[in-house]
Coordinates of C-alpha atoms in Angstrom, one line a residue:
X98 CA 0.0 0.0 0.0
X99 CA 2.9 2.6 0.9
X100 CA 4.4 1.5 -2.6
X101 CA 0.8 2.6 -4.4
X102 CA 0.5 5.7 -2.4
X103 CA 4.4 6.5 -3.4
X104 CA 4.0 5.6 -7.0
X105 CA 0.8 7.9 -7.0
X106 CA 2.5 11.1 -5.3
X107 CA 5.2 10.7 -7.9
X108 CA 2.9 10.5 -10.9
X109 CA 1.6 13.9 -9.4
X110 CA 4.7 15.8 -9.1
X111 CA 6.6 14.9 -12.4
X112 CA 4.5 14.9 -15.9
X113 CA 7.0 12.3 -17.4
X114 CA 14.8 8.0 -19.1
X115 CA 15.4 4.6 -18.6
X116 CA 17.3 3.4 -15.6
X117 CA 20.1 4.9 -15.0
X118 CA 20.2 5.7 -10.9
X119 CA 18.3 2.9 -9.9
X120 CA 20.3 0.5 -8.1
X121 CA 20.7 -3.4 -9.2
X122 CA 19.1 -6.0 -6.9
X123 CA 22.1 -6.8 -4.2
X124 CA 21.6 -10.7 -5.5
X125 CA 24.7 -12.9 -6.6
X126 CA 23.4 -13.2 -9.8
X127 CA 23.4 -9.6 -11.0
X128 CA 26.6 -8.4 -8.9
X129 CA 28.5 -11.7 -11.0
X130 CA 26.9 -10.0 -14.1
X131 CA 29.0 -6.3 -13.4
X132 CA 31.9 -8.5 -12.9
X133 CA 31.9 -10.1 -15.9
X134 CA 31.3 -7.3 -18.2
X135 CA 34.0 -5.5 -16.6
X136 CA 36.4 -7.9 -17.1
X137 CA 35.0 -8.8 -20.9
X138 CA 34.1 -5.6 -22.0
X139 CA 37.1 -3.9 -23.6
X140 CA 35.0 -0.5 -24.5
X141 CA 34.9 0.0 -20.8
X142 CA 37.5 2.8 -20.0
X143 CA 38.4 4.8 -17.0
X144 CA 38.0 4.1 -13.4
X145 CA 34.0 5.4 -12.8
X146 CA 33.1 1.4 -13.2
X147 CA 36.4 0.1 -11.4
X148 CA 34.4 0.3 -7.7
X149 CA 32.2 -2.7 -7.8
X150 CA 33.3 -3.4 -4.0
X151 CA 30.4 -1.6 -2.5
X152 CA 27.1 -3.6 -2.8
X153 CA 24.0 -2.6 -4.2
X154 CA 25.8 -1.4 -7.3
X155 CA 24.1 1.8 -9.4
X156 CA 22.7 0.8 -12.8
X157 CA 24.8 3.7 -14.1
X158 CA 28.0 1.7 -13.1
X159 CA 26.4 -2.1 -14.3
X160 CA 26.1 -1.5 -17.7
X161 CA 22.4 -2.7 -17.5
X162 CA 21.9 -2.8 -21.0
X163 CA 24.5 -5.9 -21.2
X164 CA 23.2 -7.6 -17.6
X165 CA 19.2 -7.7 -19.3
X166 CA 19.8 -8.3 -23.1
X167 CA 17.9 -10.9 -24.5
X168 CA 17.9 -10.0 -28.7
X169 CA 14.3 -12.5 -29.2
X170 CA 12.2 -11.7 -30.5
X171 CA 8.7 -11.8 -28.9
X172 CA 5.0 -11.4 -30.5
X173 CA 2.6 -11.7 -27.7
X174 CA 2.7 -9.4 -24.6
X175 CA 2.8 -12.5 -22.0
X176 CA 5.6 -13.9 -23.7
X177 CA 7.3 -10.6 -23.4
X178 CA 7.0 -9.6 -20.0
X179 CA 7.8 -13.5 -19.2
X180 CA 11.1 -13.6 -21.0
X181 CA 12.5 -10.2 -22.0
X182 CA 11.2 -7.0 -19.7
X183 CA 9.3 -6.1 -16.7
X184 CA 5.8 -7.2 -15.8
X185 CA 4.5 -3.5 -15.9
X186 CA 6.1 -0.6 -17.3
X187 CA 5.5 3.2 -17.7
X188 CA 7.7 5.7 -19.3
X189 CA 7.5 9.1 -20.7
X190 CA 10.3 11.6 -22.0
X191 CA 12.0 12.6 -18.6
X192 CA 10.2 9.5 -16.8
X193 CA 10.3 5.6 -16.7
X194 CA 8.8 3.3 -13.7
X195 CA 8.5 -0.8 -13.9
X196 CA 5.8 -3.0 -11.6
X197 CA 7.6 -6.3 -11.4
X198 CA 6.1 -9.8 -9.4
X199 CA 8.0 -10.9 -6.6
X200 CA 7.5 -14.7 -5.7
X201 CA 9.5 -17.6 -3.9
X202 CA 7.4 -20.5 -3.8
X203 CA 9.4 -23.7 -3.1
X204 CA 8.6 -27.2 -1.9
X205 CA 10.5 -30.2 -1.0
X206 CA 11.3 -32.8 1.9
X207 CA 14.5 -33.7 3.8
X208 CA 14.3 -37.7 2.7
X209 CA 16.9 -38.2 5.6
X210 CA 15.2 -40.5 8.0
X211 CA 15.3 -38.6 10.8
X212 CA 13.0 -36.1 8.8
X213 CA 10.4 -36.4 6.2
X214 CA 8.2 -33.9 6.5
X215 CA 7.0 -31.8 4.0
X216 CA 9.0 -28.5 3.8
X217 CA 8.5 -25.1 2.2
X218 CA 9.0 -21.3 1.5
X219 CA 5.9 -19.3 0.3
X220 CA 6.8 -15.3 -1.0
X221 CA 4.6 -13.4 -2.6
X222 CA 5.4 -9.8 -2.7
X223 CA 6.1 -6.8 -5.3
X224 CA 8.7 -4.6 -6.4
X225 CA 8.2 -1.1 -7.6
X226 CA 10.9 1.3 -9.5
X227 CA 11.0 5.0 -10.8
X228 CA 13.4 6.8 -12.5
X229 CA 13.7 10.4 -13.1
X230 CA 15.3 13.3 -15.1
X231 CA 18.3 11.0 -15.2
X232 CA 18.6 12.3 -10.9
X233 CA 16.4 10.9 -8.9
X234 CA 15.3 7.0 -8.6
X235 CA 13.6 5.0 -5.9
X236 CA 12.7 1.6 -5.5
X237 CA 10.3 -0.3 -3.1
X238 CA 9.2 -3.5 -2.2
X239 CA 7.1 -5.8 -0.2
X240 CA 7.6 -9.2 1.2
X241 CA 5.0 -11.8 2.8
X242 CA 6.3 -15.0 3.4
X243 CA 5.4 -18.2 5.2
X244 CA 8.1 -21.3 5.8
X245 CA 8.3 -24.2 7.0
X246 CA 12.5 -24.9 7.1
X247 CA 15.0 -27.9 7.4
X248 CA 16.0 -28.4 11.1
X249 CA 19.6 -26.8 11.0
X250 CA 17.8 -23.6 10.0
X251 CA 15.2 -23.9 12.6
X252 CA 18.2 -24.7 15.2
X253 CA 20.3 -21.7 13.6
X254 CA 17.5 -18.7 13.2
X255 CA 16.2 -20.0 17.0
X256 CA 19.3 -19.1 18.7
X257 CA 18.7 -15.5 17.5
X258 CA 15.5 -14.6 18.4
X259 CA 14.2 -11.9 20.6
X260 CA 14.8 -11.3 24.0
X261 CA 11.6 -10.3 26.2
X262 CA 11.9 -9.2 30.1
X263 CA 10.8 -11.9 32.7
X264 CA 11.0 -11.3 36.1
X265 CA 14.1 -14.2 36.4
X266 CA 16.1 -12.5 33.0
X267 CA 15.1 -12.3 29.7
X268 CA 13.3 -15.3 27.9
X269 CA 14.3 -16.2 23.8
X270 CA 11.3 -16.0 21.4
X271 CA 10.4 -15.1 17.7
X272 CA 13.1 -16.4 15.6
X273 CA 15.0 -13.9 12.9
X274 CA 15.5 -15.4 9.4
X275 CA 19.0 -14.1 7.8
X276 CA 18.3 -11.5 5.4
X277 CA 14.8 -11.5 5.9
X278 CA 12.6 -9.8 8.9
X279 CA 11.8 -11.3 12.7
X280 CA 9.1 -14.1 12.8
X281 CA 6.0 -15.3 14.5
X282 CA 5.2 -18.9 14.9
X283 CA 3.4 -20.3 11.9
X284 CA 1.4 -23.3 12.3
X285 CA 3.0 -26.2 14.6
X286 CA 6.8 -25.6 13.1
X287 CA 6.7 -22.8 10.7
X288 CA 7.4 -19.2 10.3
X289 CA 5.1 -16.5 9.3
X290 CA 7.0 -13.3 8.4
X291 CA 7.0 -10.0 6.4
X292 CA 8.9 -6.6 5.7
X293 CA 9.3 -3.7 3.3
X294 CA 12.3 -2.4 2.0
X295 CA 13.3 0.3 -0.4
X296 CA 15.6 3.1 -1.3
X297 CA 15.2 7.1 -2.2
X298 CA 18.3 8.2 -4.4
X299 CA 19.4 11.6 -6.1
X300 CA 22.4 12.1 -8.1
X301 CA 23.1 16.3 -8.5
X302 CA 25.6 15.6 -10.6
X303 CA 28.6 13.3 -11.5
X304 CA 30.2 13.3 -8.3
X305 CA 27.9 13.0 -5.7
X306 CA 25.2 10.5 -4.7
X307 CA 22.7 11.0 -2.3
X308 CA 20.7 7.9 -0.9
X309 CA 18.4 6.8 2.0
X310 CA 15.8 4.3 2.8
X311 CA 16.0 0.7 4.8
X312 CA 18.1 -2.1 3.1
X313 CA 21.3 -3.0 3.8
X314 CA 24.9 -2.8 2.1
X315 CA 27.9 -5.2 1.4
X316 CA 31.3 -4.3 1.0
X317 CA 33.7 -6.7 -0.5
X318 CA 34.3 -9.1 -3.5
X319 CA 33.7 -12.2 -1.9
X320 CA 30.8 -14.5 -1.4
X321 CA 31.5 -13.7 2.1
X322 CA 32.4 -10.3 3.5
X323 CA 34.3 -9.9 6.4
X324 CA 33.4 -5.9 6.9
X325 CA 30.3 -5.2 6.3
X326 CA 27.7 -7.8 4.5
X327 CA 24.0 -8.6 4.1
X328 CA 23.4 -11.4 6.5
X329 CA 21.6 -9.4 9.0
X330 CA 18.3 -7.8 8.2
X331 CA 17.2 -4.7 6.2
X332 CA 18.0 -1.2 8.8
X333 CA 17.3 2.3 8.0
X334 CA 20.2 4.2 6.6
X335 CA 21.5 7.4 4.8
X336 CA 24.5 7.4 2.4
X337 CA 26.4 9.6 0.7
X338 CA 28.9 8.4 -2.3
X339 CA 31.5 10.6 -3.5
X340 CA 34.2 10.4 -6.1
X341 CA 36.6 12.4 -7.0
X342 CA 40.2 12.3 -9.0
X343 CA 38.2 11.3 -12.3
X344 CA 36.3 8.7 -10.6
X345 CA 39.8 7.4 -9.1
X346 CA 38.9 7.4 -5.8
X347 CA 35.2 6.7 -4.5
X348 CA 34.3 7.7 -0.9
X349 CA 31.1 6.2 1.1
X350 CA 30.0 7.1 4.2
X351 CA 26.8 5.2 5.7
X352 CA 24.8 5.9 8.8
X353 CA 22.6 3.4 10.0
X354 CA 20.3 2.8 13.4
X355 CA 20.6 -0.7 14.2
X356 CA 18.7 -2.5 17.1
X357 CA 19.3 -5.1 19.5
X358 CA 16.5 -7.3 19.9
X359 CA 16.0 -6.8 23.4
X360 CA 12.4 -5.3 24.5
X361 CA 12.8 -2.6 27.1
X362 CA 11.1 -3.0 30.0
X363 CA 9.4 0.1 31.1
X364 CA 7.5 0.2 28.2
X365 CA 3.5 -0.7 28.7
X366 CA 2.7 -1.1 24.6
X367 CA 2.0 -4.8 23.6
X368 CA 5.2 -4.6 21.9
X369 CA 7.5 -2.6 23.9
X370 CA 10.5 -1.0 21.2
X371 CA 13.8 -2.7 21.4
X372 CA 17.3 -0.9 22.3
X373 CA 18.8 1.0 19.4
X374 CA 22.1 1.5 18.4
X375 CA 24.0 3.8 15.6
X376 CA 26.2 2.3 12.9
X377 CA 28.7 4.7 11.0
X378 CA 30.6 2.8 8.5
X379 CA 33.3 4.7 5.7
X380 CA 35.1 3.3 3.2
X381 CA 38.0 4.5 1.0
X382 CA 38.0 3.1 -2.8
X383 CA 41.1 3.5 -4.5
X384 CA 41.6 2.4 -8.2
X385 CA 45.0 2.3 -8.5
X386 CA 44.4 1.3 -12.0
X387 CA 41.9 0.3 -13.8
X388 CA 42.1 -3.2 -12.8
X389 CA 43.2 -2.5 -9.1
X390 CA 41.8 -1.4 -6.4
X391 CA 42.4 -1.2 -2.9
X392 CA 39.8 -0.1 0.0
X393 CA 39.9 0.8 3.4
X394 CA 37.1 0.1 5.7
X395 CA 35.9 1.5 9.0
X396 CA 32.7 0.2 10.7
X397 CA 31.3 1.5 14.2
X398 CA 29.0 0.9 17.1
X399 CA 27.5 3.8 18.8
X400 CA 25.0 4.0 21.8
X401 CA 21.2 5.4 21.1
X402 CA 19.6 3.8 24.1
X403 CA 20.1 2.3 26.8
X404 CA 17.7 -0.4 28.8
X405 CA 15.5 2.5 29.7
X406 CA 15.2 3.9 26.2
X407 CA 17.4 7.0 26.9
X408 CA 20.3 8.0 25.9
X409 CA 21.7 11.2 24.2
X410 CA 24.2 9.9 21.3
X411 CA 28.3 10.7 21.3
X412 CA 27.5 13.4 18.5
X413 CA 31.3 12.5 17.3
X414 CA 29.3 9.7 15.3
X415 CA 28.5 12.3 12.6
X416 CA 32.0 13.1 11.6
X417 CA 32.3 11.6 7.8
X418 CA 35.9 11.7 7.8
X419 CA 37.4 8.5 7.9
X420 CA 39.3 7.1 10.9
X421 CA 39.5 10.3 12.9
X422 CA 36.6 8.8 15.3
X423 CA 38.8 5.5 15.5
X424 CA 41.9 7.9 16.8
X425 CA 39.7 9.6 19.1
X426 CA 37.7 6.7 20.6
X427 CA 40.5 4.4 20.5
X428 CA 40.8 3.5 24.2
X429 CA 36.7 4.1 24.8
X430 CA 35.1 0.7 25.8
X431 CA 31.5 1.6 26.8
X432 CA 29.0 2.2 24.3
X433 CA 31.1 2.0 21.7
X434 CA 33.2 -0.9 19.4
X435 CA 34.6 -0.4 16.1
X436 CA 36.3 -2.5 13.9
X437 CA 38.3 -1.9 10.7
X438 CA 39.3 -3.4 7.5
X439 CA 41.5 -3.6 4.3
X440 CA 39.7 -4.9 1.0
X441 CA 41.7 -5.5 -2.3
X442 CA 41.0 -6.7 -5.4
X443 CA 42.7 -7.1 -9.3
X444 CA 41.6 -8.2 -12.3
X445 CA 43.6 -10.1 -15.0
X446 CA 41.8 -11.2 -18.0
X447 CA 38.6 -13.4 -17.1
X448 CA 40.0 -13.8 -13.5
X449 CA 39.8 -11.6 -9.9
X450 CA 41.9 -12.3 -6.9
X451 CA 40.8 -10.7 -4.1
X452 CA 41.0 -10.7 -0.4
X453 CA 40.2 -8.5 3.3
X454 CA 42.1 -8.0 6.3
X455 CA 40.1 -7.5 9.6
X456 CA 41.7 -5.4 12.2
X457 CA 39.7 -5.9 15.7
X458 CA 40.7 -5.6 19.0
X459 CA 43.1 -3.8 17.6
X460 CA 44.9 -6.7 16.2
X461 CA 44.4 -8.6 13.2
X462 CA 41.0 -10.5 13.5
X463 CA 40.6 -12.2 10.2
X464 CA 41.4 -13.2 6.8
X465 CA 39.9 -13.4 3.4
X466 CA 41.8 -14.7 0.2
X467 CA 39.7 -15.9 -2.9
X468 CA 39.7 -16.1 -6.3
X469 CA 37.4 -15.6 -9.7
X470 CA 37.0 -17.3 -13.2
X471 CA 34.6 -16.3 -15.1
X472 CA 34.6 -18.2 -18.6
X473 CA 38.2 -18.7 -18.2
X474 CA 38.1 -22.6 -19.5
X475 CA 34.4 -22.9 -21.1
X476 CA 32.0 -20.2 -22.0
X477 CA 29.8 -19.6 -19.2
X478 CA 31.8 -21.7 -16.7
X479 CA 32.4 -19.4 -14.1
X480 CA 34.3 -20.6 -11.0
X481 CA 34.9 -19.2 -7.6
X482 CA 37.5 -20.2 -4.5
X483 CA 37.5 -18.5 -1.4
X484 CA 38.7 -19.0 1.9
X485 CA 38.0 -16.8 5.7
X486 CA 39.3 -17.2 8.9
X487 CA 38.5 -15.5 11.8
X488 CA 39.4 -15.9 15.6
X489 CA 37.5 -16.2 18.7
X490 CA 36.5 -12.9 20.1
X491 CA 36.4 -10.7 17.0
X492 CA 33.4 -8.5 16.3
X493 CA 32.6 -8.8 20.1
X494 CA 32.9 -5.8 22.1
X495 CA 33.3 -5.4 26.7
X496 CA 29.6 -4.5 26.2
X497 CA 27.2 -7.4 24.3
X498 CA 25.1 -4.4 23.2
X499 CA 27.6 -3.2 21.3
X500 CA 28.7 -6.6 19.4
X501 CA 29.0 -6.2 15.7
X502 CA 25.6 -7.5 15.3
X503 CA 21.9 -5.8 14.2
X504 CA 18.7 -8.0 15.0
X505 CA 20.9 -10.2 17.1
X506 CA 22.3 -11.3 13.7
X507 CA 26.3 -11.0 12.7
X508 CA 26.8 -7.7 10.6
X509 CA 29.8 -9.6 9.0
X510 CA 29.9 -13.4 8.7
X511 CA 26.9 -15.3 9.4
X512 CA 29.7 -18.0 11.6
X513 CA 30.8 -14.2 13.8
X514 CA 34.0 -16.4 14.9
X515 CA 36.4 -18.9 15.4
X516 CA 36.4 -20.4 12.4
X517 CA 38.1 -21.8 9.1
X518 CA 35.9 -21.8 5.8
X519 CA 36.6 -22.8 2.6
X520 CA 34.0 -22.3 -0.3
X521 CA 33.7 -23.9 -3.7
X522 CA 31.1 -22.2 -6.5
X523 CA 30.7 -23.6 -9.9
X524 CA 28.2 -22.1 -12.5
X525 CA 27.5 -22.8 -15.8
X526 CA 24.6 -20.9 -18.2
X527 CA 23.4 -21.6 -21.9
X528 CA 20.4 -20.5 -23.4
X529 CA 19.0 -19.7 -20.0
X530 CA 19.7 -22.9 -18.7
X531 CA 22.0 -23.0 -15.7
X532 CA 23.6 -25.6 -13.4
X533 CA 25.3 -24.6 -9.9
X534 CA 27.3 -26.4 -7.4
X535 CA 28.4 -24.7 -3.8
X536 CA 30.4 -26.3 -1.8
X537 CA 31.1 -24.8 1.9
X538 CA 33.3 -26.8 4.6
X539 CA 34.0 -25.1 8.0
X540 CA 35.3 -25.7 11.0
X541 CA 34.4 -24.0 14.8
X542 CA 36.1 -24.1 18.0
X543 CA 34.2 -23.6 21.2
X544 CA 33.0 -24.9 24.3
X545 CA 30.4 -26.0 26.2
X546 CA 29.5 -22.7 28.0
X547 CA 27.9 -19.7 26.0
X548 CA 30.9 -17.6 26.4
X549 CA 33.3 -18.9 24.3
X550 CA 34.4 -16.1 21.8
X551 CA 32.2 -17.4 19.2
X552 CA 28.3 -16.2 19.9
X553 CA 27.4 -12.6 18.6
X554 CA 24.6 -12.0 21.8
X555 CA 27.8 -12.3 24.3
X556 CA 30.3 -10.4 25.5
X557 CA 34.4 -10.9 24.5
X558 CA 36.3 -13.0 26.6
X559 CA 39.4 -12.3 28.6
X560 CA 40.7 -15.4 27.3
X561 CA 39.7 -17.8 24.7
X562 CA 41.8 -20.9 25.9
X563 CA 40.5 -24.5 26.9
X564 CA 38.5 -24.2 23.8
X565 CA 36.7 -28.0 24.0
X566 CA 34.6 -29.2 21.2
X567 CA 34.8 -28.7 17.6
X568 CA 32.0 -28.6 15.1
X569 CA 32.9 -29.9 11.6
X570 CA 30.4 -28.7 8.6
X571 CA 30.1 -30.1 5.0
X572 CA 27.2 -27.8 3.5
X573 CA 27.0 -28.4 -0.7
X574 CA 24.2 -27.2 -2.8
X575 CA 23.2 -28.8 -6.3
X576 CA 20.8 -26.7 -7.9
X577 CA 19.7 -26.9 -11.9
X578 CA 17.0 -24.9 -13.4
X579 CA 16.7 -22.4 -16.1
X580 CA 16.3 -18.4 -16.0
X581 CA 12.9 -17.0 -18.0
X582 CA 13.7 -13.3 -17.3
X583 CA 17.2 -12.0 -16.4
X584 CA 15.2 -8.2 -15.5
X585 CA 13.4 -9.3 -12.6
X586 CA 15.2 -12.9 -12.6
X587 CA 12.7 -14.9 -12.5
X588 CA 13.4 -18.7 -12.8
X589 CA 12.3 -22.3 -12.3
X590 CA 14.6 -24.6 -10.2
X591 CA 15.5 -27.9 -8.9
X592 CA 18.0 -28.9 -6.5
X593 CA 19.9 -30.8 -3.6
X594 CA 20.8 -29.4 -0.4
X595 CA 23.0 -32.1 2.0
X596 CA 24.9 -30.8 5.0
X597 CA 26.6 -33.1 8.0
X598 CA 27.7 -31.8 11.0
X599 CA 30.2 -33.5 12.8
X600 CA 30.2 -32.8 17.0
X601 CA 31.9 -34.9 19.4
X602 CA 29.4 -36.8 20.9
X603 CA 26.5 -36.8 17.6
X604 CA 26.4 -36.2 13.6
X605 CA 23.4 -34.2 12.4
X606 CA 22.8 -35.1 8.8
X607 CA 20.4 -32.9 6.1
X608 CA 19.5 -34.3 2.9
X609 CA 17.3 -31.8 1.4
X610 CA 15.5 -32.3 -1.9
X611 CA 13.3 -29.2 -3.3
X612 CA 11.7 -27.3 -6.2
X613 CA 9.9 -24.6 -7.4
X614 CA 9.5 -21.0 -8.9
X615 CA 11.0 -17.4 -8.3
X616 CA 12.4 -13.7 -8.6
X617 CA 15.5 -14.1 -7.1
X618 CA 16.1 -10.2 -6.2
X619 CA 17.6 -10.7 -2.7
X620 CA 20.4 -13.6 -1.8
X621 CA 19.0 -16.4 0.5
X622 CA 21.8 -17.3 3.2
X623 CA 21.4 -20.8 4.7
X624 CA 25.0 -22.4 4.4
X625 CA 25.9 -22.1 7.8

């Protein structure tokens, strides 16, 4: 309804461009398309497209054009909008807006014995999108979804739900689905769950971008990011995007509120508010040629309430210079934590290394290194390695508040710490038909007690030794299907999901078959 009564008001104030300012679904799919055509596309010159490290990427960076072209020919209008554009479309001289479907609908069973229920995921939502005067874009959406989920992701989303006041503590309710919203119980197992996102952006002129709305960012090259990613929910934010030396350097600063699901007390409303926090996160692009860049990162934690709901903020969070508030507040332990990064990437023909440094506790708290193929060996083969490491008590702060974390979910890697990961992602596309393989194999230390370094909703240990138990993880995922409509990326699927976990004292095995339909427009992040 807020999308209609947007649309509506806009039709109002402007009488009548294509795309250009809109921003690209943050999916896999269309952030490996911008790769790609960077990498293949030899018209491509200067450094304006070099900084595809910060994620949602602007259309006017993607090369659109090349990510949707489908050269069919169509005769009928539902054979168009189901192969080449968008469902609805309305454009005039100075103005151009699309209606698009959103829709998940998936069904399957886990056929290990332990399990054979039937399982699914039920979406059914819609996307709007406006352009104007080649300056001003927005884009909204709406998500209702119902699911009933294999049992590692009931055991996983569980652990993170809300916090409520009882007299004795706090008791643990309403699970929070990665990337998604917070739930309520749906039928005897299931989830019911829904949320709006969307985005407001203006561009006066090539330098500078303005953009608010609620969403969420990703900064890195990787399948996983070790700074900033979009595990955790959507949050309200503002950001501003410079660039400057002839688009050799790009600058973002983001400010976000952030909450910690824990309802405050001395509220009376049904649903008392939870306890807010304020992110501020900068990062430093560098193209030190076209084919190089290198970024630095700052992310930070700031107080907004405390268990009473007051608090007035440490104003110092507004400075957008980077790393001055990490000089200033560098021996400041209550209601604030900060981390900071180094993210580097190069491209050489079809391929891109690339890698992150975490600096935490003011000591190097992880590692990425990975690298990309795209089409290297086979047309359309594209291949991806990466591997992350991160030790116990990174992204944890003195205070739990003030954990790297939003929705009780990790702002960074859905594992937070303690861990070794290796991934393995092969693709291959023809014709619309595709075939993908992920492979993901991790291992955690920690021990029996909830304080061990590793758990987002604790505080940072003094010491991390006598770490006890190890967990073991094999998560691949076989899917096959093929792609109707690369604009709103709509597809039909097939696939395998099979994960073991190995503990000391059990193995929990997952053998998850499923189908179905959808618009894949937001990534889906269950191998953990």
């Amino acid at each position: 309804m807020r999308a209609l009564i947007l649309l509506s008001i806009t039709f109002i104030f402007f009488a009548q461009t294509g795309r250009t300012q809109l921003y690209l679904p943050n999916a896999q799919y269309y952030n490996n398309s911008v790769d790609k055509i960077f990498m293949q596309d030899s018209t491509i010159t200067g450094f304006a497209n070099s900084h595809l490290s910060i994620r949602p990427i602007r259309y006017e960076r993607s090369k659109p054009d090349s990510i949707f072209s489908n050269s069919n020919k169509y005769y009928y209008w539902i054979t168009q909008k189901l192969f080449k554009e968008n469902f609805i479309i309305f454009e005039g001289e100075d103005f151009w807006c699309s209606v698009d479907p959103v829709i998940d609908l998936e069904g399957g069973t886990d056929v290990h014995p332990d399990s054979s229920s039937f399982l699914y995921w039920n979406t059914r939502g819609i996307r709007v999108q406006a352009n104007f005067f080649d300056k001003i874009a927005f884009t909204t959406s709406f998500y209702e979804n119902q699911a009933v989920l294999p049992q590692f992701i009931n055991d996983f989303v569980n652990q993170y739900g809300e916090l409520r006041p009882v007299i004795n503590g706090y008791k643990q309710e309403h699970a929070v689905i990665p990337g998604y919203a917070r739930t309520k119980p749906f039928k005897t197992n299931g989830y019911d769950f829904a949320f709006a996102e969307g985005n407001f952006s203006y561009v006066p002129n090539k330098w500078v971008n303005f953009q608010f709305g609620n969403g969420n960012q990703f900064i890195g090259n990787g399948y996983r990011s070790l700074l900033l990613s979009d595990f955790s929910v959507n949050y309200p934010f503002t950001k501003i995007e410079t660039n400057l030396w002839k688009d050799r350097i790009q600058y973002s600063a983001i400010y976000a509120v952030h909450q910690n699901l824990y309802r405050i007390p001395f509220y009376e409303s049904v649903e008392p508010t939870y306890e807010r926090k304020i992110g501020t996160y900068h990062y430093l692009d560098f193209a030190v040629t076209k084919n190089f860049t290198v970024g630095l990162f700052e992310g930070a934690l700031w107080k907004r309430s405390d268990s009473l709901g007051t608090h007035q903020p440490n104003y110092l969070f507004l400075n957008p210079v980077p790393f001055v508030n990490g000089a200033i507040m560098a021996n400041e332990t209550s209601g604030y934590n900060a981390i900071f990064g180094l993210n580097a990437a190069y491209n050489f023909k079809n391929n891109q290394a690339y890698g992150q440094v975490l600096i935490d506790n003011k000591t190097i708290g992880g590692a990425q290194l990975g690298v990309k193929s795209y089409g290297q060996f086979v047309t359309g083969l594209d291949i991806q390695l990466e591997y992350n490491w991160v030790k116990h008590n990174s992204y944890l702060s003195d205070e739990k508040r003030y954990n790297y974390s939003h929705y009780n979910l990790p702002l960074a890697h859905p594992l937070t710490a303690g861990f070794n990961e290796g991934i393995v992602r092969i693709s291959y596309e023809k014709n619309g038909f595709f075939a993908t393989n992920k492979t993901v194999y991790y291992k955690q230390t920690f021990s029996d007690t909830l304080s061990d370094g590793t758990n987002i909703l604790i505080d940072q240990l003094n010491s991390v030794t006598g770490q006890d138990q190890q967990r073991n993880v094999i998560h691949n995922n076989l899917e096959f299907g093929y792609r109707f409509n690369k604009t709103y990326n709509l597809q039909a699927f097939i696939g395998w999901t099979f994960r073991e976990e190995y503990l000391s004292n059990q193995n929990n095995t997952t053998s998850y078959i499923h189908a179905g339909v959808r618009t894949r427009l937001r990534n889906k992040t269950f191998d953990f």
